[in-house]
Amino acid sequence: MGFTIGRAADLLPFPASDTHKYARGKVVVVAGSPRYPGAAVLAARAAQRMGAGYVEAVVSAPAVLPVRIAGPSLVVSDRGEWDPPVLESGPGRPLAVLVGCGFDAAGDAGECGRLLRLALDRAACPVVVDGGALGLAACDEMRRALRLRAGRGVATVLTPHAGEAALLAEAAGLPGDFLSDPPWRFCERLAQAYSAIVCLKGPDTFVSDGSETYAIDQGGPELAKAGTGDVLAGMAAALSAQRQGDVLCAVTTAALLHAEAGRLAADRRTSIGVIPEDVIDELGSAIQRVASFR
Ligand SMILES: NC(=O)C1=CN([C@@H]2O[C@H](COP(=O)(O)OP(=O)(O)OC[C@H]3O[C@@H](n4cnc5c(N)ncnc54)[C@H](OP(=O)(O)O)[C@@H]3O)[C@@H](O)[C@H]2O)[C@@H](O)CC1
Ligand SMILES: Nc1ncnc2c1ncn2[C@@H]1O[C@H](COP(=O)(O)OP(=O)(O)O)[C@@H](O)[C@H]1O
């Protein structure tokens, strides 16, 4: 249940001296919407800071230029044209897909559903499902798609907050008493119901693959600000790309570093003033702190 800092330290993806950008992991961030373009920038930036060597942001047409300006090192494309044949890690070229941060499922359900289905069907690599895509995942069709992915041996990660977790539980027909379960048990049941790794976010965060569950309790209330979840999703995707063989521990390590970075940001800005961008900025110091436990 406990996840030691030493364990996280061993998973840190320090690059080898002879590496190249693709060897450090590519993350495709399918995120944002005309209403929430900023979520794509937060997630993509966090993936870069978490070590991904190549980050592609697939965003709505009106967001292409603003995202290019916000992140000149991002490769940005129009989601309306996104129709990849297959997305798979090549030898020495790890890949992961993040889908859903900043999806506006109410305003844009058709296009968001298409993007989620494409990601789940075509990505033979870890897929992290966050934000507005979680509501779309809360149905039998998507649960079947997740079961198929698990059968193919590829990990899917769901990152709900309590509200999104309640939607997922209801759609999976989990008994109405699930809310009275201890949160780790609820997280475990959700993971089983969706054949996925579930990262249940809150003041304490739980990460489960349905049999093994870890708790991260280092986070503080400075993280309770719109956009910090997008940062965690980008970090989780980057580490999942780089640690494909152990996505459960990769996501747990991301949650631990996110909590540490929040704490370091609060030391500088106070728990009142921290914004998600500060959490990204402190990620390097959080990595250094965790690395000192190696
Ligand atoms: N800069 C950007 O572009 C940003 C974009 N963002 C993106 O926008 C999209 C929509 O996100 P959002 O924040 O508008 O709605 P969301 O959080 O789903 O809340 C909906 C309802 O859920 C509930 N609820 C919420 N939190 C809860 C909790 N912890 N525990 C329990 N319940 C909770 C609550 O319902 P209530 O309980 O009040 O009935 C709330 O009214 C999404 O894709 C996201 O990624 C954001 O990341 C922000 C920065
Ligand atoms: N009181 C709190 N203490 C510690 N961490 C928190 C607290 N409130 C929220 N968080 C963390 O902040 C993040 C918020 O994510 P989320 O609710 O998805 O926000 P958003 O969608 O606006 O980005 C999660 O990682 C969650 O664990």
mmCIF file of C-alpha atoms and ligand atoms in Angstrom:
data_model
loop_
_atom_site.group_PDB
_atom_site.id
_atom_site.type_symbol
_atom_site.label_atom_id
_atom_site.label_comp_id
_atom_site.label_asym_id
_atom_site.label_seq_id
_atom_site.Cartn_x
_atom_site.Cartn_y
_atom_site.Cartn_z
ATOM 1 C CA MET A 1 0.000 0.000 0.000
ATOM 2 C CA GLY A 2 2.846 2.369 0.897
ATOM 3 C CA PHE A 3 5.063 3.428 -1.974
ATOM 4 C CA THR A 4 8.572 4.303 -0.865
ATOM 5 C CA ILE A 5 10.447 7.287 -2.235
ATOM 6 C CA GLY A 6 13.315 4.904 -2.965
ATOM 7 C CA ARG A 7 11.045 2.935 -5.280
ATOM 8 C CA ALA A 8 10.070 6.129 -7.121
ATOM 9 C CA ALA A 9 13.749 7.110 -7.297
ATOM 10 C CA ASP A 10 14.561 3.879 -9.132
ATOM 11 C CA LEU A 11 11.938 4.698 -11.765
ATOM 12 C CA LEU A 12 13.238 8.161 -12.622
ATOM 13 C CA PRO A 13 14.055 8.290 -16.349
ATOM 14 C CA PHE A 14 17.485 9.917 -16.318
ATOM 15 C CA PRO A 15 18.668 9.825 -19.944
ATOM 16 C CA ALA A 16 21.669 7.740 -20.997
ATOM 17 C CA SER A 17 24.534 9.751 -22.494
ATOM 18 C CA ASP A 18 23.975 8.228 -25.961
ATOM 19 C CA THR A 19 20.186 8.674 -25.992
ATOM 20 C CA HIS A 20 18.121 10.556 -28.564
ATOM 21 C CA LYS A 21 14.766 12.318 -28.391
ATOM 22 C CA TYR A 22 12.663 9.333 -29.520
ATOM 23 C CA ALA A 23 14.446 6.969 -27.140
ATOM 24 C CA ARG A 24 13.363 9.234 -24.264
ATOM 25 C CA GLY A 25 9.701 8.597 -25.042
ATOM 26 C CA LYS A 26 7.155 10.269 -27.245
ATOM 27 C CA VAL A 27 3.849 11.420 -25.787
ATOM 28 C CA VAL A 28 0.871 12.258 -27.973
ATOM 29 C CA VAL A 29 -1.392 14.616 -26.026
ATOM 30 C CA VAL A 30 -4.882 14.670 -27.529
ATOM 31 C CA ALA A 31 -6.391 17.388 -25.406
ATOM 32 C CA GLY A 32 -8.109 20.724 -25.069
ATOM 33 C CA SER A 33 -11.137 22.096 -26.854
ATOM 34 C CA PRO A 34 -12.240 25.504 -28.079
ATOM 35 C CA ARG A 35 -13.504 26.088 -24.513
ATOM 36 C CA TYR A 36 -10.470 24.710 -22.629
ATOM 37 C CA PRO A 37 -7.326 25.097 -24.780
ATOM 38 C CA GLY A 38 -5.111 25.703 -21.732
ATOM 39 C CA ALA A 39 -5.431 22.138 -20.453
ATOM 40 C CA ALA A 40 -3.513 20.868 -23.497
ATOM 41 C CA VAL A 41 -0.639 23.259 -22.808
ATOM 42 C CA LEU A 42 -0.423 22.297 -19.125
ATOM 43 C CA ALA A 43 -0.445 18.571 -19.875
ATOM 44 C CA ALA A 44 2.029 18.805 -22.749
ATOM 45 C CA ARG A 45 4.439 21.018 -20.787
ATOM 46 C CA ALA A 46 4.287 18.649 -17.806
ATOM 47 C CA ALA A 47 5.052 15.685 -20.098
ATOM 48 C CA GLN A 48 8.124 17.534 -21.418
ATOM 49 C CA ARG A 49 9.349 18.358 -17.909
ATOM 50 C CA MET A 50 8.787 14.727 -16.886
ATOM 51 C CA GLY A 51 11.379 13.730 -19.443
ATOM 52 C CA ALA A 52 9.506 12.913 -22.643
ATOM 53 C CA GLY A 53 11.820 13.543 -25.581
ATOM 54 C CA TYR A 54 9.071 14.404 -28.049
ATOM 55 C CA VAL A 55 5.634 15.774 -27.273
ATOM 56 C CA GLU A 56 2.962 16.158 -29.906
ATOM 57 C CA ALA A 57 -0.148 18.154 -28.999
ATOM 58 C CA VAL A 58 -3.268 17.320 -30.992
ATOM 59 C CA VAL A 59 -5.700 20.170 -30.383
ATOM 60 C CA SER A 60 -8.820 21.812 -31.813
ATOM 61 C CA ALA A 61 -8.290 23.966 -34.917
ATOM 62 C CA PRO A 62 -8.670 27.343 -33.162
ATOM 63 C CA ALA A 63 -6.114 26.258 -30.533
ATOM 64 C CA VAL A 64 -3.345 25.249 -32.963
ATOM 65 C CA LEU A 65 -1.728 28.690 -33.208
ATOM 66 C CA PRO A 66 -2.110 29.668 -29.517
ATOM 67 C CA VAL A 67 -0.623 26.317 -28.419
ATOM 68 C CA ARG A 68 2.295 26.743 -30.877
ATOM 69 C CA ILE A 69 2.961 30.162 -29.389
ATOM 70 C CA ALA A 70 2.601 28.922 -25.788
ATOM 71 C CA GLY A 71 4.963 26.006 -26.455
ATOM 72 C CA PRO A 72 7.354 26.484 -29.396
ATOM 73 C CA SER A 73 9.008 23.114 -28.707
ATOM 74 C CA LEU A 74 5.698 21.260 -29.008
ATOM 75 C CA VAL A 75 4.723 19.654 -32.299
ATOM 76 C CA VAL A 76 1.131 20.808 -32.742
ATOM 77 C CA SER A 77 -1.515 19.429 -35.063
ATOM 78 C CA ASP A 78 -5.233 19.864 -35.731
ATOM 79 C CA ARG A 79 -7.324 17.172 -34.068
ATOM 80 C CA GLY A 80 -9.860 17.252 -36.934
ATOM 81 C CA GLU A 81 -7.158 15.657 -39.104
ATOM 82 C CA TRP A 82 -5.994 13.162 -36.464
ATOM 83 C CA ASP A 83 -6.489 9.662 -37.857
ATOM 84 C CA PRO A 84 -3.307 7.684 -37.065
ATOM 85 C CA PRO A 85 -3.099 4.203 -38.631
ATOM 86 C CA VAL A 86 -1.553 2.670 -35.536
ATOM 87 C CA LEU A 87 0.334 4.059 -32.552
ATOM 88 C CA GLU A 88 2.907 1.686 -31.166
ATOM 89 C CA SER A 89 6.207 1.778 -29.424
ATOM 90 C CA GLY A 90 9.041 0.754 -31.745
ATOM 91 C CA PRO A 91 12.275 -0.837 -30.524
ATOM 92 C CA GLY A 92 13.912 1.751 -28.295
ATOM 93 C CA ARG A 93 11.155 4.227 -29.153
ATOM 94 C CA PRO A 94 8.608 4.222 -26.340
ATOM 95 C CA LEU A 95 5.270 5.919 -26.868
ATOM 96 C CA ALA A 96 2.209 6.804 -24.798
ATOM 97 C CA VAL A 97 -1.010 8.642 -25.551
ATOM 98 C CA LEU A 98 -2.846 11.028 -23.233
ATOM 99 C CA VAL A 99 -6.435 11.782 -24.146
ATOM 100 C CA GLY A 100 -9.100 14.017 -22.621
ATOM 101 C CA CYS A 101 -7.624 16.879 -20.567
ATOM 102 C CA GLY A 102 -9.757 19.871 -21.434
ATOM 103 C CA PHE A 103 -12.243 17.907 -23.508
ATOM 104 C CA ASP A 104 -15.570 19.711 -23.469
ATOM 105 C CA ALA A 105 -17.760 16.618 -23.648
ATOM 106 C CA ALA A 106 -20.930 18.690 -23.208
ATOM 107 C CA GLY A 107 -20.156 21.049 -26.092
ATOM 108 C CA ASP A 108 -18.285 18.654 -28.298
ATOM 109 C CA ALA A 109 -19.295 15.064 -27.451
ATOM 110 C CA GLY A 110 -19.162 13.659 -31.000
ATOM 111 C CA GLU A 111 -15.603 14.753 -31.794
ATOM 112 C CA CYS A 112 -14.350 13.949 -28.272
ATOM 113 C CA GLY A 113 -15.869 10.448 -28.495
ATOM 114 C CA ARG A 114 -14.211 9.886 -31.889
ATOM 115 C CA LEU A 115 -10.823 10.892 -30.480
ATOM 116 C CA LEU A 116 -11.196 8.674 -27.412
ATOM 117 C CA ARG A 117 -12.213 5.643 -29.521
ATOM 118 C CA LEU A 118 -9.293 6.230 -31.903
ATOM 119 C CA ALA A 119 -6.843 6.426 -29.008
ATOM 120 C CA LEU A 120 -8.150 3.263 -27.359
ATOM 121 C CA ASP A 121 -8.418 1.257 -30.601
ATOM 122 C CA ARG A 122 -5.208 2.289 -32.346
ATOM 123 C CA ALA A 123 -2.719 2.797 -29.539
ATOM 124 C CA ALA A 124 -0.757 -0.385 -28.874
ATOM 125 C CA CYS A 125 0.950 1.477 -26.020
ATOM 126 C CA PRO A 126 -0.157 2.974 -22.689
ATOM 127 C CA VAL A 127 -3.128 5.352 -22.925
ATOM 128 C CA VAL A 128 -3.967 7.776 -20.106
ATOM 129 C CA VAL A 129 -7.618 8.906 -20.066
ATOM 130 C CA ASP A 130 -8.288 12.140 -18.159
ATOM 131 C CA GLY A 131 -10.669 15.078 -17.816
ATOM 132 C CA GLY A 132 -13.652 15.241 -20.139
ATOM 133 C CA ALA A 133 -12.842 11.849 -21.705
ATOM 134 C CA LEU A 134 -13.586 10.091 -18.415
ATOM 135 C CA GLY A 135 -17.315 10.817 -18.674
ATOM 136 C CA LEU A 136 -17.230 9.413 -22.211
ATOM 137 C CA ALA A 137 -15.429 6.294 -20.939
ATOM 138 C CA ALA A 138 -18.262 5.682 -18.496
ATOM 139 C CA CYS A 139 -20.284 3.338 -20.713
ATOM 140 C CA ASP A 140 -20.390 -0.339 -21.689
ATOM 141 C CA GLU A 141 -18.882 0.247 -25.153
ATOM 142 C CA MET A 142 -15.764 1.871 -23.702
ATOM 143 C CA ARG A 143 -15.496 -0.728 -20.934
ATOM 144 C CA ARG A 144 -15.425 -3.372 -23.663
ATOM 145 C CA ALA A 145 -12.706 -1.427 -25.483
ATOM 146 C CA LEU A 146 -10.671 -1.284 -22.268
ATOM 147 C CA ARG A 147 -11.158 -5.023 -21.704
ATOM 148 C CA LEU A 148 -9.873 -5.691 -25.227
ATOM 149 C CA ARG A 149 -6.825 -3.520 -24.570
ATOM 150 C CA ALA A 150 -6.104 -5.381 -21.327
ATOM 151 C CA GLY A 151 -6.447 -8.665 -23.238
ATOM 152 C CA ARG A 152 -3.811 -7.389 -25.687
ATOM 153 C CA GLY A 153 -1.533 -6.609 -22.753
ATOM 154 C CA VAL A 154 -1.540 -2.820 -23.170
ATOM 155 C CA ALA A 155 -2.230 -0.608 -20.179
ATOM 156 C CA THR A 156 -4.988 1.970 -19.930
ATOM 157 C CA VAL A 157 -4.872 4.487 -17.085
ATOM 158 C CA LEU A 158 -7.959 6.347 -15.833
ATOM 159 C CA THR A 159 -7.316 9.434 -13.676
ATOM 160 C CA PRO A 160 -10.656 10.485 -12.134
ATOM 161 C CA HIS A 161 -11.335 12.936 -9.329
ATOM 162 C CA ALA A 162 -14.133 11.926 -6.972
ATOM 163 C CA GLY A 163 -16.876 13.341 -9.208
ATOM 164 C CA GLU A 164 -15.607 11.530 -12.302
ATOM 165 C CA ALA A 165 -15.056 8.338 -10.259
ATOM 166 C CA ALA A 166 -18.701 8.397 -9.171
ATOM 167 C CA LEU A 167 -19.770 8.577 -12.841
ATOM 168 C CA LEU A 168 -17.509 5.654 -13.745
ATOM 169 C CA ALA A 169 -18.795 3.593 -10.810
ATOM 170 C CA GLU A 170 -22.412 4.225 -11.654
ATOM 171 C CA ALA A 171 -21.920 3.323 -15.330
ATOM 172 C CA ALA A 172 -20.216 0.069 -14.339
ATOM 173 C CA GLY A 173 -23.133 -0.821 -12.067
ATOM 174 C CA LEU A 174 -21.024 -0.856 -8.940
ATOM 175 C CA PRO A 175 -23.353 -1.231 -5.979
ATOM 176 C CA GLY A 176 -24.651 2.037 -4.505
ATOM 177 C CA ASP A 177 -22.717 1.467 -1.297
ATOM 178 C CA PHE A 178 -19.366 1.980 -3.035
ATOM 179 C CA LEU A 179 -19.057 5.476 -1.586
ATOM 180 C CA SER A 180 -18.874 3.999 1.888
ATOM 181 C CA ASP A 181 -15.936 1.805 0.866
ATOM 182 C CA PRO A 182 -12.537 3.026 1.988
ATOM 183 C CA PRO A 183 -11.156 4.986 -0.994
ATOM 184 C CA TRP A 184 -8.376 2.449 -1.702
ATOM 185 C CA ARG A 185 -10.992 -0.308 -1.973
ATOM 186 C CA PHE A 186 -13.207 1.865 -4.197
ATOM 187 C CA CYS A 187 -10.187 2.561 -6.421
ATOM 188 C CA GLU A 188 -9.433 -1.167 -6.628
ATOM 189 C CA ARG A 189 -13.040 -2.004 -7.572
ATOM 190 C CA LEU A 190 -13.055 0.675 -10.279
ATOM 191 C CA ALA A 191 -9.816 -0.730 -11.693
ATOM 192 C CA GLN A 192 -11.348 -4.207 -11.809
ATOM 193 C CA ALA A 193 -14.580 -2.950 -13.394
ATOM 194 C CA TYR A 194 -12.693 -1.067 -16.135
ATOM 195 C CA SER A 195 -9.774 -3.490 -16.663
ATOM 196 C CA ALA A 196 -7.531 -0.462 -16.166
ATOM 197 C CA ILE A 197 -5.103 1.203 -13.814
ATOM 198 C CA VAL A 198 -7.094 3.774 -11.848
ATOM 199 C CA CYS A 199 -5.504 6.842 -10.281
ATOM 200 C CA LEU A 200 -8.202 8.137 -7.919
ATOM 201 C CA LYS A 201 -7.256 11.745 -7.173
ATOM 202 C CA GLY A 202 -8.048 13.720 -4.047
ATOM 203 C CA PRO A 203 -6.339 14.962 -0.864
ATOM 204 C CA ASP A 204 -4.903 11.425 -0.762
ATOM 205 C CA THR A 205 -4.419 9.747 -4.135
ATOM 206 C CA PHE A 206 -4.736 6.002 -4.740
ATOM 207 C CA VAL A 207 -3.383 4.083 -7.697
ATOM 208 C CA SER A 208 -4.582 0.535 -8.367
ATOM 209 C CA ASP A 209 -4.464 -2.086 -11.085
ATOM 210 C CA GLY A 210 -7.248 -4.036 -9.395
ATOM 211 C CA SER A 211 -4.997 -6.217 -7.270
ATOM 212 C CA GLU A 212 -2.152 -4.006 -6.070
ATOM 213 C CA THR A 213 -2.920 -0.537 -4.701
ATOM 214 C CA TYR A 214 -0.647 2.302 -3.620
ATOM 215 C CA ALA A 215 -1.492 5.401 -1.595
ATOM 216 C CA ILE A 216 0.172 8.791 -2.013
ATOM 217 C CA ASP A 217 -0.582 11.102 0.905
ATOM 218 C CA GLN A 218 2.176 13.682 0.482
ATOM 219 C CA GLY A 219 0.054 16.192 -1.473
ATOM 220 C CA GLY A 220 -1.192 19.402 0.115
ATOM 221 C CA PRO A 221 -4.157 21.727 -0.455
ATOM 222 C CA GLU A 222 -2.071 23.986 -2.712
ATOM 223 C CA LEU A 223 -2.897 21.395 -5.399
ATOM 224 C CA ALA A 224 -6.608 22.159 -5.157
ATOM 225 C CA LYS A 225 -6.615 24.548 -8.107
ATOM 226 C CA ALA A 226 -8.051 24.118 -11.617
ATOM 227 C CA GLY A 227 -5.427 22.667 -13.923
ATOM 228 C CA THR A 228 -3.259 20.659 -11.497
ATOM 229 C CA GLY A 229 -4.977 17.463 -12.685
ATOM 230 C CA ASP A 230 -3.918 18.260 -16.263
ATOM 231 C CA VAL A 231 -0.329 18.569 -15.014
ATOM 232 C CA LEU A 232 -0.506 15.167 -13.300
ATOM 233 C CA ALA A 233 -1.972 13.572 -16.439
ATOM 234 C CA GLY A 234 0.924 14.837 -18.583
ATOM 235 C CA MET A 235 3.446 13.550 -16.043
ATOM 236 C CA ALA A 236 1.721 10.156 -15.814
ATOM 237 C CA ALA A 237 1.730 9.799 -19.606
ATOM 238 C CA ALA A 238 5.426 10.682 -19.897
ATOM 239 C CA LEU A 239 6.472 8.215 -17.201
ATOM 240 C CA SER A 240 4.166 5.515 -18.618
ATOM 241 C CA ALA A 241 5.889 5.899 -21.999
ATOM 242 C CA GLN A 242 9.283 5.509 -20.401
ATOM 243 C CA ARG A 243 8.331 2.703 -18.006
ATOM 244 C CA GLN A 244 5.964 0.627 -20.166
ATOM 245 C CA GLY A 245 6.770 -2.559 -18.250
ATOM 246 C CA ASP A 246 5.504 -1.111 -14.971
ATOM 247 C CA VAL A 247 2.792 1.432 -15.665
ATOM 248 C CA LEU A 248 1.258 1.023 -12.187
ATOM 249 C CA CYS A 249 4.490 2.209 -10.524
ATOM 250 C CA ALA A 250 5.063 4.837 -13.238
ATOM 251 C CA VAL A 251 1.703 6.462 -12.466
ATOM 252 C CA THR A 252 2.289 6.193 -8.708
ATOM 253 C CA THR A 253 5.684 7.842 -9.149
ATOM 254 C CA ALA A 254 4.027 10.636 -11.144
ATOM 255 C CA ALA A 255 1.526 11.193 -8.290
ATOM 256 C CA LEU A 256 4.366 11.276 -5.758
ATOM 257 C CA LEU A 257 6.430 13.782 -7.785
ATOM 258 C CA HIS A 258 3.303 15.908 -8.365
ATOM 259 C CA ALA A 259 2.701 16.049 -4.604
ATOM 260 C CA GLU A 260 6.368 16.889 -3.937
ATOM 261 C CA ALA A 261 6.402 19.593 -6.612
ATOM 262 C CA GLY A 262 3.243 21.107 -5.123
ATOM 263 C CA ARG A 263 4.877 21.192 -1.668
ATOM 264 C CA LEU A 264 8.024 22.836 -3.051
ATOM 265 C CA ALA A 265 5.913 25.381 -4.929
ATOM 266 C CA ALA A 266 4.013 26.150 -1.713
ATOM 267 C CA ASP A 267 7.321 26.712 0.126
ATOM 268 C CA ARG A 268 8.021 29.453 -2.389
ATOM 269 C CA ARG A 269 4.547 30.819 -3.115
ATOM 270 C CA THR A 270 2.518 29.716 -0.048
ATOM 271 C CA SER A 271 -0.358 27.270 -0.312
ATOM 272 C CA ILE A 272 -2.528 30.256 -1.199
ATOM 273 C CA GLY A 273 -0.592 31.379 -4.238
ATOM 274 C CA VAL A 274 0.463 28.196 -6.038
ATOM 275 C CA ILE A 275 -0.851 27.820 -9.583
ATOM 276 C CA PRO A 276 -0.462 24.712 -11.794
ATOM 277 C CA GLU A 277 2.352 26.342 -13.772
ATOM 278 C CA ASP A 278 4.361 26.570 -10.506
ATOM 279 C CA VAL A 279 3.953 22.823 -10.010
ATOM 280 C CA ILE A 280 5.482 22.279 -13.462
ATOM 281 C CA ASP A 281 8.285 24.716 -12.601
ATOM 282 C CA GLU A 282 9.126 22.849 -9.370
ATOM 283 C CA LEU A 283 9.172 19.444 -11.012
ATOM 284 C CA GLY A 284 12.943 19.556 -11.526
ATOM 285 C CA SER A 285 13.521 20.206 -7.802
ATOM 286 C CA ALA A 286 11.053 17.441 -6.918
ATOM 287 C CA ILE A 287 12.956 15.037 -9.191
ATOM 288 C CA GLN A 288 16.238 16.047 -7.521
ATOM 289 C CA ARG A 289 14.776 15.456 -4.063
ATOM 290 C CA VAL A 290 13.408 12.030 -4.974
ATOM 291 C CA ALA A 291 16.638 11.112 -6.804
ATOM 292 C CA SER A 292 18.601 11.734 -3.599
ATOM 293 C CA PHE A 293 16.951 8.558 -2.206
ATOM 294 C CA ARG A 294 18.624 6.361 -4.842
HETATM 295 N N1 LIG B 1 -7.098 25.655 -18.098
HETATM 296 C C1 LIG B 1 -7.917 24.729 -18.593
HETATM 297 O O1 LIG B 1 -8.106 24.649 -19.796
HETATM 298 C C2 LIG B 1 -8.569 23.784 -17.663
HETATM 299 C C3 LIG B 1 -9.373 22.782 -18.176
HETATM 300 N N2 LIG B 1 -9.939 21.838 -17.399
HETATM 301 C C4 LIG B 1 -10.679 20.791 -18.125
HETATM 302 O O2 LIG B 1 -11.993 21.236 -18.287
HETATM 303 C C5 LIG B 1 -12.862 20.128 -18.428
HETATM 304 C C6 LIG B 1 -13.979 20.269 -17.426
HETATM 305 O O3 LIG B 1 -13.415 20.420 -16.163
HETATM 306 P P1 LIG B 1 -14.156 21.302 -15.081
HETATM 307 O O4 LIG B 1 -13.092 21.709 -14.145
HETATM 308 O O5 LIG B 1 -14.944 22.384 -15.712
HETATM 309 O O6 LIG B 1 -15.134 20.281 -14.521
HETATM 310 P P2 LIG B 1 -14.926 19.084 -13.508
HETATM 311 O O7 LIG B 1 -13.698 19.215 -12.695
HETATM 312 O O8 LIG B 1 -15.095 17.776 -14.189
HETATM 313 O O9 LIG B 1 -16.162 19.327 -12.577
HETATM 314 C C7 LIG B 1 -17.469 18.991 -13.012
HETATM 315 C C8 LIG B 1 -18.267 18.634 -11.766
HETATM 316 O O10 LIG B 1 -17.661 17.483 -11.167
HETATM 317 C C9 LIG B 1 -17.754 17.591 -9.752
HETATM 318 N N3 LIG B 1 -16.410 17.641 -9.176
HETATM 319 C C10 LIG B 1 -15.333 18.316 -9.627
HETATM 320 N N4 LIG B 1 -14.262 18.082 -8.866
HETATM 321 C C11 LIG B 1 -14.669 17.250 -7.894
HETATM 322 C C12 LIG B 1 -14.015 16.652 -6.812
HETATM 323 N N5 LIG B 1 -12.697 16.804 -6.597
HETATM 324 N N6 LIG B 1 -14.730 15.859 -6.025
HETATM 325 C C13 LIG B 1 -16.041 15.657 -6.261
HETATM 326 N N7 LIG B 1 -16.726 16.201 -7.289
HETATM 327 C C14 LIG B 1 -16.047 16.991 -8.082
HETATM 328 C C15 LIG B 1 -18.503 18.854 -9.457
HETATM 329 O O11 LIG B 1 -19.881 18.551 -9.402
HETATM 330 P P3 LIG B 1 -20.742 18.813 -8.055
HETATM 331 O O12 LIG B 1 -20.139 17.896 -7.042
HETATM 332 O O13 LIG B 1 -20.514 20.249 -7.744
HETATM 333 O O14 LIG B 1 -22.114 18.450 -8.457
HETATM 334 C C16 LIG B 1 -18.229 19.680 -10.684
HETATM 335 O O15 LIG B 1 -19.202 20.674 -10.873
HETATM 336 C C17 LIG B 1 -12.018 18.877 -18.161
HETATM 337 O O16 LIG B 1 -11.742 18.290 -19.414
HETATM 338 C C18 LIG B 1 -10.756 19.411 -17.527
HETATM 339 O O17 LIG B 1 -9.627 18.635 -17.908
HETATM 340 C C19 LIG B 1 -9.766 21.817 -15.973
HETATM 341 O O18 LIG B 1 -8.744 20.876 -15.752
HETATM 342 C C20 LIG B 1 -9.388 23.184 -15.417
HETATM 343 C C21 LIG B 1 -8.318 23.891 -16.211
HETATM 344 N N1 LIG B 2 -6.857 19.083 -0.737
HETATM 345 C C1 LIG B 2 -5.975 18.492 -1.547
HETATM 346 N N2 LIG B 2 -4.840 17.967 -1.053
HETATM 347 C C2 LIG B 2 -3.941 17.369 -1.863
HETATM 348 N N3 LIG B 2 -4.094 17.260 -3.207
HETATM 349 C C3 LIG B 2 -5.211 17.747 -3.748
HETATM 350 C C4 LIG B 2 -6.208 18.388 -2.966
HETATM 351 N N4 LIG B 2 -7.206 18.776 -3.797
HETATM 352 C C5 LIG B 2 -6.854 18.403 -5.043
HETATM 353 N N5 LIG B 2 -5.653 17.783 -5.026
HETATM 354 C C6 LIG B 2 -4.936 17.232 -6.187
HETATM 355 O O1 LIG B 2 -5.023 18.193 -7.241
HETATM 356 C C7 LIG B 2 -5.303 17.560 -8.497
HETATM 357 C C8 LIG B 2 -6.659 18.085 -9.025
HETATM 358 O O2 LIG B 2 -7.030 17.398 -10.168
HETATM 359 P P1 LIG B 2 -8.455 17.617 -10.872
HETATM 360 O O3 LIG B 2 -9.538 17.595 -9.844
HETATM 361 O O4 LIG B 2 -8.526 16.680 -11.988
HETATM 362 O O5 LIG B 2 -8.325 19.128 -11.363
HETATM 363 P P2 LIG B 2 -8.354 19.785 -12.825
HETATM 364 O O6 LIG B 2 -9.249 18.934 -13.693
HETATM 365 O O7 LIG B 2 -8.924 21.137 -12.608
HETATM 366 O O8 LIG B 2 -6.975 19.829 -13.367
HETATM 367 C C9 LIG B 2 -5.282 16.073 -8.204
HETATM 368 O O9 LIG B 2 -4.003 15.548 -8.456
HETATM 369 C C10 LIG B 2 -5.606 15.980 -6.703
HETATM 370 O O10 LIG B 2 -5.082 14.825 -6.096
#
